[in-house]
Coordinates of C-alpha atoms and ligand atoms in Angstrom, one line a residue:
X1 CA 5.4 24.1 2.1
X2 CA 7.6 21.1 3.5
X3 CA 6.6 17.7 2.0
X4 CA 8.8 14.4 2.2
X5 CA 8.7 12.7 -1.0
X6 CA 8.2 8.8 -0.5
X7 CA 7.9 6.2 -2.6
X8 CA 4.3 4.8 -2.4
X9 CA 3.3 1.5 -4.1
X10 CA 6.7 1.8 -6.5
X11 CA 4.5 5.0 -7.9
X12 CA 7.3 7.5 -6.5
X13 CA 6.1 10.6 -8.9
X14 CA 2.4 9.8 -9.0
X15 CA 2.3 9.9 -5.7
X16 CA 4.0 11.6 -2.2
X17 CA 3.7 11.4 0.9
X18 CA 3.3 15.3 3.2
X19 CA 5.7 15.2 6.6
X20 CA 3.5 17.8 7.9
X21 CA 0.4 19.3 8.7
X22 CA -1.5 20.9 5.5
X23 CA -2.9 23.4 7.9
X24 CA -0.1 24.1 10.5
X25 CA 2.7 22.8 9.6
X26 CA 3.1 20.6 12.5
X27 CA 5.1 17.1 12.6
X28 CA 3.1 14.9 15.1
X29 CA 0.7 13.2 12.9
X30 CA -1.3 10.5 14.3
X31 CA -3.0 7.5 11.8
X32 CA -7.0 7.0 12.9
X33 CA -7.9 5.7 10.1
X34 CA -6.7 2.9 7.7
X35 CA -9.2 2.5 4.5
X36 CA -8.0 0.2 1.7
X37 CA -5.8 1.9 -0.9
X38 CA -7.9 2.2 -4.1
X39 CA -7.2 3.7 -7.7
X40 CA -8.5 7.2 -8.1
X41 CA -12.0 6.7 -7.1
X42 CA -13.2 8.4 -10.7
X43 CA -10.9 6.2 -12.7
X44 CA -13.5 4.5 -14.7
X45 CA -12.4 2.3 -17.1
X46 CA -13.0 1.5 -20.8
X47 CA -12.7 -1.9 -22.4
X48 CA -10.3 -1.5 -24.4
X49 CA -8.2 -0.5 -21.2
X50 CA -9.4 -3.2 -18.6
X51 CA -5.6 -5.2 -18.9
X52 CA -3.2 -2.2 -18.1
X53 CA -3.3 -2.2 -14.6
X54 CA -4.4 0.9 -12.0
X55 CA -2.2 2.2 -9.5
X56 CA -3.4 1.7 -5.9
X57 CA -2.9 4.5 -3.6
X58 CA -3.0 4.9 0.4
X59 CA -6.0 6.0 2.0
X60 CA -4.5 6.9 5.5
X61 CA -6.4 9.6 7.7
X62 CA -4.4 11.3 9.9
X63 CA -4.8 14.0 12.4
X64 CA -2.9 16.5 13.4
X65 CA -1.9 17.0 17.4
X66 CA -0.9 20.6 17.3
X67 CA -4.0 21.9 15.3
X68 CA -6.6 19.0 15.2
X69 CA -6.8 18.8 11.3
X70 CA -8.0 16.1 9.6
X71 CA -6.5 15.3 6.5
X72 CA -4.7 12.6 3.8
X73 CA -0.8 12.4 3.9
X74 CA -0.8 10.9 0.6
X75 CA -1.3 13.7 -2.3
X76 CA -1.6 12.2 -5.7
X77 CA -0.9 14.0 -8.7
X78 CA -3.5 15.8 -10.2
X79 CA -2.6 14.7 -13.5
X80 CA -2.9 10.8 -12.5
X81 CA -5.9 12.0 -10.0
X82 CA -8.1 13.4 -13.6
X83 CA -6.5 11.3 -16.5
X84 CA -9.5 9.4 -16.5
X85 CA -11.8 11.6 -15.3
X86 CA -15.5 11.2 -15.9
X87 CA -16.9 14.4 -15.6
X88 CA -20.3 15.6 -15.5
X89 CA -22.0 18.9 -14.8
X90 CA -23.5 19.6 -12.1
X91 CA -25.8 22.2 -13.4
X92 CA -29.0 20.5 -12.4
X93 CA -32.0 22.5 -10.6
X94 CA -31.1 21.6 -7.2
X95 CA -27.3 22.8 -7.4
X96 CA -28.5 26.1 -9.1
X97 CA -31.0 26.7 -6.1
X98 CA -28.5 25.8 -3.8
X99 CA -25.9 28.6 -5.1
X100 CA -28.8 31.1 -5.6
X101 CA -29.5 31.0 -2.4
X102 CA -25.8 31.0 -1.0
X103 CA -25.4 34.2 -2.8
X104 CA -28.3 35.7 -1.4
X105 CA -27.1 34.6 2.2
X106 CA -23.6 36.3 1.4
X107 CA -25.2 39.7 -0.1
X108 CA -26.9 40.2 3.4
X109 CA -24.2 38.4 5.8
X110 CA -21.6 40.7 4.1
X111 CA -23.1 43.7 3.2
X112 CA -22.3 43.1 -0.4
X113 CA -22.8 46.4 -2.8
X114 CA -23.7 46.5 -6.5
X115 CA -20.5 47.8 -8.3
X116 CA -18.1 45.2 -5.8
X117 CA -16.3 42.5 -6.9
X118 CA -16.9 39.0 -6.7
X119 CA -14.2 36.2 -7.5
X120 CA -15.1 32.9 -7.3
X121 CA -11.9 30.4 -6.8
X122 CA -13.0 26.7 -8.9
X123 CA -15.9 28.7 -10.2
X124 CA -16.8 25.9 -12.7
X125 CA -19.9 26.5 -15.1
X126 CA -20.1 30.2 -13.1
X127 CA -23.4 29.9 -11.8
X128 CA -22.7 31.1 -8.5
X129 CA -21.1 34.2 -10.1
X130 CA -24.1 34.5 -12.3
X131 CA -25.8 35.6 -9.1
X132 CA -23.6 37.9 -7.8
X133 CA -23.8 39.6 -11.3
X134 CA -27.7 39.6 -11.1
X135 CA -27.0 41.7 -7.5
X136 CA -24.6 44.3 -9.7
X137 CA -21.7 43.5 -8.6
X138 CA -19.0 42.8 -11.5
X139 CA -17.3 39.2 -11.1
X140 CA -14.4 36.8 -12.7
X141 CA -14.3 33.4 -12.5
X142 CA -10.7 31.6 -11.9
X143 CA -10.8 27.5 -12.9
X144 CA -7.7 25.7 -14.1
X145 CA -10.3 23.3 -16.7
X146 CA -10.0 25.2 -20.1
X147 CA -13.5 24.4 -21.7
X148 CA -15.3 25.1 -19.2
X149 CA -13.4 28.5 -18.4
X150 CA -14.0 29.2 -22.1
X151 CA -17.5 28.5 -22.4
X152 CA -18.8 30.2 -19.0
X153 CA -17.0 33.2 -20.4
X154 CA -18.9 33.2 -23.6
X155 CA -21.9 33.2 -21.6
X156 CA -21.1 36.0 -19.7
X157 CA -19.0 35.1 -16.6
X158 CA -15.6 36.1 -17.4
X159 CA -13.4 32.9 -16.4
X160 CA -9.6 33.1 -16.2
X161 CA -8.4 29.2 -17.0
X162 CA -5.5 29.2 -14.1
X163 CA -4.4 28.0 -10.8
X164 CA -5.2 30.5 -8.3
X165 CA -2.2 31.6 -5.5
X166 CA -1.0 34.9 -4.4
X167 CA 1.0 35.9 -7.9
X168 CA -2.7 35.6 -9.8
X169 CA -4.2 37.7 -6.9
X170 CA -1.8 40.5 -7.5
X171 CA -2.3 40.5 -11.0
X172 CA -6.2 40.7 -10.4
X173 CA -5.6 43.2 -8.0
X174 CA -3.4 45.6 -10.4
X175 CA -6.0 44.9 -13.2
X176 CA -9.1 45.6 -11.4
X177 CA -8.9 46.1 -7.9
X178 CA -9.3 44.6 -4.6
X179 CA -12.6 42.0 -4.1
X180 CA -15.2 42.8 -2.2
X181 CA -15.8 39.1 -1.8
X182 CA -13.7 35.6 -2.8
X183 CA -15.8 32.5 -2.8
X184 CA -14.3 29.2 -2.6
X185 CA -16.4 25.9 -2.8
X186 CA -15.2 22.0 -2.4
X187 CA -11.8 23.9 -3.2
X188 CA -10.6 23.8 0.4
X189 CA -10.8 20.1 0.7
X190 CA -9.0 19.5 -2.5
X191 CA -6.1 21.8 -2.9
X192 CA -3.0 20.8 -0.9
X193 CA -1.2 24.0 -0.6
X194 CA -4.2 25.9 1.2
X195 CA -1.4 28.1 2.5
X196 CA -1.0 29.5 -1.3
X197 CA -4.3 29.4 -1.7
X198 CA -5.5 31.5 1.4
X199 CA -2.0 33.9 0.9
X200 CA -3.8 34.9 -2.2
X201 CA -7.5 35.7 -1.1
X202 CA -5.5 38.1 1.6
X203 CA -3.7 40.1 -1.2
X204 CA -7.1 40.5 -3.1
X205 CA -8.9 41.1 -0.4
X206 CA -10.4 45.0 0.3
X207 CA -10.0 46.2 3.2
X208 CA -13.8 44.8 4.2
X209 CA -13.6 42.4 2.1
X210 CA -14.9 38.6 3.0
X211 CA -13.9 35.8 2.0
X212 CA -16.4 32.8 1.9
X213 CA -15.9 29.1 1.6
X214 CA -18.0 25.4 1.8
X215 CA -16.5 22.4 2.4
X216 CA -17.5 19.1 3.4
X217 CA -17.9 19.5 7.5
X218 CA -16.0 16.6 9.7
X219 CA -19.0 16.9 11.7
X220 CA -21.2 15.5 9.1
X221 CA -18.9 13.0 7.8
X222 CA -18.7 11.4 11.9
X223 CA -22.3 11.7 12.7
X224 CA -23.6 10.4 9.5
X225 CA -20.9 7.9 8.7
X226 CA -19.9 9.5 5.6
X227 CA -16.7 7.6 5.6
X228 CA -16.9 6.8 1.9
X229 CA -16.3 10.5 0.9
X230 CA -13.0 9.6 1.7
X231 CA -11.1 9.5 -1.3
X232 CA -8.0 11.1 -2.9
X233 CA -9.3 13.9 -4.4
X234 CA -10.3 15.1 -0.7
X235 CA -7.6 15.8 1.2
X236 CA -8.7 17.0 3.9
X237 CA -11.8 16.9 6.5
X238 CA -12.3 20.1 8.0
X239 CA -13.5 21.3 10.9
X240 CA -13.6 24.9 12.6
X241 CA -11.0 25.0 15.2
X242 CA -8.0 24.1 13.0
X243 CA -9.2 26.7 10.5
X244 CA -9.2 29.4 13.2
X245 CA -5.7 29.0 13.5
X246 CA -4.8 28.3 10.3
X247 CA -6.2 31.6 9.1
X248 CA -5.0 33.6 12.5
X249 CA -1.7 32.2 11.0
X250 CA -2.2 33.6 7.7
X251 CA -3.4 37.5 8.7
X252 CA -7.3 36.7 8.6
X253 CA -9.9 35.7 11.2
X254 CA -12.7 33.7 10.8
X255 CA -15.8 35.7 12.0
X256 CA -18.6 33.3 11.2
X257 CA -19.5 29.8 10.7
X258 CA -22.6 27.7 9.5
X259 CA -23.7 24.4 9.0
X260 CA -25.3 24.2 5.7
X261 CA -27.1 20.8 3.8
X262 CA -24.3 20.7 0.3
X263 CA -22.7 16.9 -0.2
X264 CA -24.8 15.5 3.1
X265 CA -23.2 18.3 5.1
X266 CA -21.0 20.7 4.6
X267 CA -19.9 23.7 6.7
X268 CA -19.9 27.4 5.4
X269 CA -17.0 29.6 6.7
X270 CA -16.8 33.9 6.7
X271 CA -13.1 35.3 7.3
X272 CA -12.1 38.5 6.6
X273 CA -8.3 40.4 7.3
X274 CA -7.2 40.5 10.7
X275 CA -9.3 43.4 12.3
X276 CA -11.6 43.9 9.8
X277 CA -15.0 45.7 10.2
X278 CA -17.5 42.4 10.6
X279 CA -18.1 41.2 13.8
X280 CA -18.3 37.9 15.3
X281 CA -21.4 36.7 15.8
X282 CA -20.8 33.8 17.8
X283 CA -21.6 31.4 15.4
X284 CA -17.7 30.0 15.2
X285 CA -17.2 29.3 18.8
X286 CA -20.7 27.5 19.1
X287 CA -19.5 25.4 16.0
X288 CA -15.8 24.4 17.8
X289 CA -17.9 23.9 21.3
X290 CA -19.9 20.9 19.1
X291 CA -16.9 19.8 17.6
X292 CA -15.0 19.6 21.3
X293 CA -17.9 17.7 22.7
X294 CA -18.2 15.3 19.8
X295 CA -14.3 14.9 21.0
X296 CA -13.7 15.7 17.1
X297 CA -10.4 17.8 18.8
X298 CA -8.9 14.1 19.9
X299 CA -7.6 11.4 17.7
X300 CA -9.7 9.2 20.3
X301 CA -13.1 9.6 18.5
X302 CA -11.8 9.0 15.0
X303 CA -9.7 6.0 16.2
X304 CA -13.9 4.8 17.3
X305 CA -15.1 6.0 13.3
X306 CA -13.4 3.5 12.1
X307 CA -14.2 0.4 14.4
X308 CA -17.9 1.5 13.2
X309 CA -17.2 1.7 10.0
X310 CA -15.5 -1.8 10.4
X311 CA -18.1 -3.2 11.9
X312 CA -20.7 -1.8 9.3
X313 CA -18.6 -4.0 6.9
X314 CA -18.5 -7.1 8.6
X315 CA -22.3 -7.5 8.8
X316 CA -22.5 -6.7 5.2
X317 CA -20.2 -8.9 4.1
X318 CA -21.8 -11.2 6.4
X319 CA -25.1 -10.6 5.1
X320 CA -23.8 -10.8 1.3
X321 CA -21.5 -13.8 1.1
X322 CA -24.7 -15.7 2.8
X323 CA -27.1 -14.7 0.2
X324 CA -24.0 -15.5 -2.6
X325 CA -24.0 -18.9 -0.9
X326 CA -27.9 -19.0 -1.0
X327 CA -27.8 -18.4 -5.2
X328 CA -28.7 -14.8 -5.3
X329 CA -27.9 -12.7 -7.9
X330 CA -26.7 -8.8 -6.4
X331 CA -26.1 -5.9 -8.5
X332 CA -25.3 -2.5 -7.5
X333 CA -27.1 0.9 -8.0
X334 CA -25.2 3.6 -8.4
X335 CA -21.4 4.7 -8.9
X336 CA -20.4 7.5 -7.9
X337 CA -17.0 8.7 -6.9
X338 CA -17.4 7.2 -3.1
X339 CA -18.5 4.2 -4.7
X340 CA -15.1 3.1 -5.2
X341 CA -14.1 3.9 -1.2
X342 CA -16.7 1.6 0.1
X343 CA -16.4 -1.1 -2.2
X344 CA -12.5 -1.3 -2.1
X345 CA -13.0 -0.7 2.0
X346 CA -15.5 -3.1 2.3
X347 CA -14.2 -5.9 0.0
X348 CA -17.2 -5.8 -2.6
X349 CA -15.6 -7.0 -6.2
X350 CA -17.5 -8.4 -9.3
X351 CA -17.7 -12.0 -7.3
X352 CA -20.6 -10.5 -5.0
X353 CA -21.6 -7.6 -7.1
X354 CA -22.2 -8.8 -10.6
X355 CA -22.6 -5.4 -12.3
X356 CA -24.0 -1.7 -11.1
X357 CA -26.4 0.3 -12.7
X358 CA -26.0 3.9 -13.3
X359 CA -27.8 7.2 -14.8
X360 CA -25.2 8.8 -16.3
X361 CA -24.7 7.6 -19.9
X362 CA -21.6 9.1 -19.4
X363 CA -20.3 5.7 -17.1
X364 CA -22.5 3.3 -18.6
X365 CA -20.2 1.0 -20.9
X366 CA -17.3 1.9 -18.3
X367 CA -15.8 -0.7 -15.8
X368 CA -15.3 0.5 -11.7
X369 CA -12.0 1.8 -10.7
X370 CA -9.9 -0.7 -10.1
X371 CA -12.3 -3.9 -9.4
X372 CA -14.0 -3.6 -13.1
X373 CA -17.8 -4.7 -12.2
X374 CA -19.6 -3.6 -15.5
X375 CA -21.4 -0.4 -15.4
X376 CA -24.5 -0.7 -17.1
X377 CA -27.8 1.3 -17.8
X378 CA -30.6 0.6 -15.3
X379 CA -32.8 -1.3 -17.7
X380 CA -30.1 -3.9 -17.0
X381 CA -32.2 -4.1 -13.7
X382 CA -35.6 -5.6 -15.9
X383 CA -33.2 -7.5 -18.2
X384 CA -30.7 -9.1 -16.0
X385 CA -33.2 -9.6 -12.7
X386 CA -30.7 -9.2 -10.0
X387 CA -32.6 -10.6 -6.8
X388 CA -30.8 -7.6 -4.6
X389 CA -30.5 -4.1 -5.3
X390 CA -27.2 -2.7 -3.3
X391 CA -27.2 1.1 -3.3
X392 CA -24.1 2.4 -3.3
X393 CA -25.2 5.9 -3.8
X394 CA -26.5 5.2 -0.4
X395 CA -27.4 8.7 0.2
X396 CA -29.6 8.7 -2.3
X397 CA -31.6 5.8 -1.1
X398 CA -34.9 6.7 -0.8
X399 CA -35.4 8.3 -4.4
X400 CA -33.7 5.2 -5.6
X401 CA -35.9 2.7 -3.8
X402 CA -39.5 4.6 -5.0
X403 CA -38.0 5.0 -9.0
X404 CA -37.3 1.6 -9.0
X405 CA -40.6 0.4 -7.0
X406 CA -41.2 -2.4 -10.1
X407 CA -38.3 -3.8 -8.9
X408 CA -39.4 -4.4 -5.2
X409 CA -43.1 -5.3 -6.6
X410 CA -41.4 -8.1 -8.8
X411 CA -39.7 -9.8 -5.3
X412 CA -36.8 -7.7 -5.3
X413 CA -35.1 -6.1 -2.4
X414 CA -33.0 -3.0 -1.6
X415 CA -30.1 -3.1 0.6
X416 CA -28.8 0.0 1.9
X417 CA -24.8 -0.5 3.4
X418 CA -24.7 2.9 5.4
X419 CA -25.0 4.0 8.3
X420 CA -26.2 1.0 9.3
X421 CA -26.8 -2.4 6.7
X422 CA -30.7 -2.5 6.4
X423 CA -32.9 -4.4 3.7
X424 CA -36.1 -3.6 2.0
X425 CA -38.6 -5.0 2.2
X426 CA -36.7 -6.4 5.7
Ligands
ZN501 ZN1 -1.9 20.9 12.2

């Protein structure tokens, strides 16, 4: 892998710039879109640490014009990306149903037989690998965070705390055998060698082996405006025609592709080694016939995303600085990661919103990345009376708006930012 090294905000280490195509390799990169450089979109703050200042980093989209990827230049190091990292499980009902039933979609798609095995690439808590065991297959987990490796393994899913790549495949292979399937979720979007990466999963492959990833799907993030899933730690925005070459390149063809609900749309990808027993089903080219006439496969249409997305935060701000000037108090519900994307991208500090209320006790107390509004429990909402809810976990708006119904009923209204700005009650 080629990448230039540039220095980026005086941040030279923490931070480099790619001269190339994650995906092809290719040199003719065009910019389509230009969102404001933020601090690592988790970097919540305590404080105690509010005066040492946060590194900004460029959030340029490029694609690619030999391959069509979509994809962030600007890689910033892992270490810097997690030092403040607030991390919390996602072991709840929902995500555990999700992976129940994306095992049980795999089994059949692949023809998966008890005795098989099943590595899972960022395999986290293991509960995906918890159902391949259920189906008798034996599995290992492979994810680089040392806690959790440790404590999936004492309950039962074997976890190897590493970095996966083709010299851990061989030594997986040697010690027991070739995979009859290698799951890899949200991993594709945030590794930057997926060269390595994909090098590996063909040396541990069997023969009829398949190799199954999710990511979040291009598609999903242009139709539904998900431009604030933008952020470092995704790297790149994939869609199905660059991966077709991209694993052609690396000895593997992609023989099936779905469209699947995960992170407000995600796409599901089969491959296998280069004439391997699956067949196609069709489902691949049907997927790169959508993207083609979306125009996904020209920097054209994403040039257009972001005069939309531009536009979305004109009327906002429009709509928030007037109520400011009418002597309304705005808070904000919600903060996760993407949080930090739109608010940066859409010039939203502490003077319009005065503080943000989240779930997680494990942000409350915190500051935002970068801008420092206040994170605070949501009985801050009763306490502080706020006359305007904004929900930055926009996504989640309809939940949000009935759990916090009190606040409507007292004269409160919601405002929801994305796709469109909309208030409620209008
Ligand atoms: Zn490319």
């Amino acid at each position: 892998m080629e990448a230039g090294r540039v220095s980026t905000n005086g941040e030279s280490s923490a931070c480099r710039r790619r001269a190339d195509c994650r995906l092809c390799g290719g040199r003719a990169l065009t910019q389509v879109l230009s969102l404001a450089p933020t601090p690592p979109a988790n970097a919540f703050v305590p404080k105690d640490a509010l005066a040492k200042p946060q590194a900004r980093f460029p959030l340029d989209v490029f694609f690619c014009e030999s391959c069509g990827h979509v994809q962030l230049l600007d890689v910033v190091d892992p270490k810097v990306l997690f030092e403040n990292y607030v991390y919390v499980s996602g072991t709840s009902p929902v995500f555990v149903r999700h992976f129940e039933n994306y095992a049980g979609a795999v089994v059949a798609r692949a023809g998966l037989k008890p005795g098989g095995l099943a590595l899972d690439i960022g395999s986290n808590d293991g509960t995906l690998l918890g159902f391949f065991q259920k189906a008798g297959m034996k599995v290992l987990g492979i994810d680089p965070a040392r806690a959790i490796a440790a404590d999936a393994t004492k309950r039962g899913i074997e976890t190897w705390a590493d970095f996966f790549g083709a010299p851990l495949a061989q030594r997986i292979r040697a010690e027991r055998g070739p995979a009859a399937i290698v799951t890899a979720n949200n991993v594709f979007a945030h590794i930057d060698d997926l060269g390595g990466v994909t090098d590996g999963v063909r040396a541990l492959l069997a023969p009829d082996g398949v190799f199954v990833f999710e990511v979040s799907y291009l598609v999903d993030v242009y139709e539904h405006t998900l431009f604030d899933t933008i952020y470092h730690e995704h790297l790149a925005y994939h869609s199905v025609g660059p991966l077709v070459r991209f694993f052609a390149a690396h000895g593997m063809e992609m023989f099936a592709a779905e469209r699947v609900p995960s992170h407000g749309g995600s796409l599901r990808g089969y491959a296998q080694l280069r004439g391997g027993p699956h067949k196609a089903d069709g489902s691949v080219e049907k997927l790169i016939a959508l993207e083609k006439s979306l125009g996904l496969d020209r920097a054209e249409a994403l040039k257009g995303f972001g005069r939309k997305i531009d536009g979305v935060r004109d009327s906002l701000r429009a709509l928030l600085l007037d109520l400011k000037a009418k002597g309304k108090r705005i808070a904000g519900f919600g903060a996760p990661a993407k949080a930090t994307t739109l608010m940066y991208h859409f010039g939203l500090g502490p003077d319009v919103v005065e503080f943000i209320v989240d779930d997680s006790p494990l942000k409350q107390g915190l500051y935002s990345p970068g801008l420092h509004v206040p994170v605070l429990p949501a009985t801050a909402i009763a306490e502080q009376k706020p006359d305007y809810l904004l929900i930055l976990a926009w996504n989640f708006a309809r939940p949000i708006m009935e759990k916090n119904a009190r606040f409507a009923a007292q004269g409160g209204r919601f405002i929801i930012p994305l796709p469109t700005v909309e208030v409620y009650p209008p």
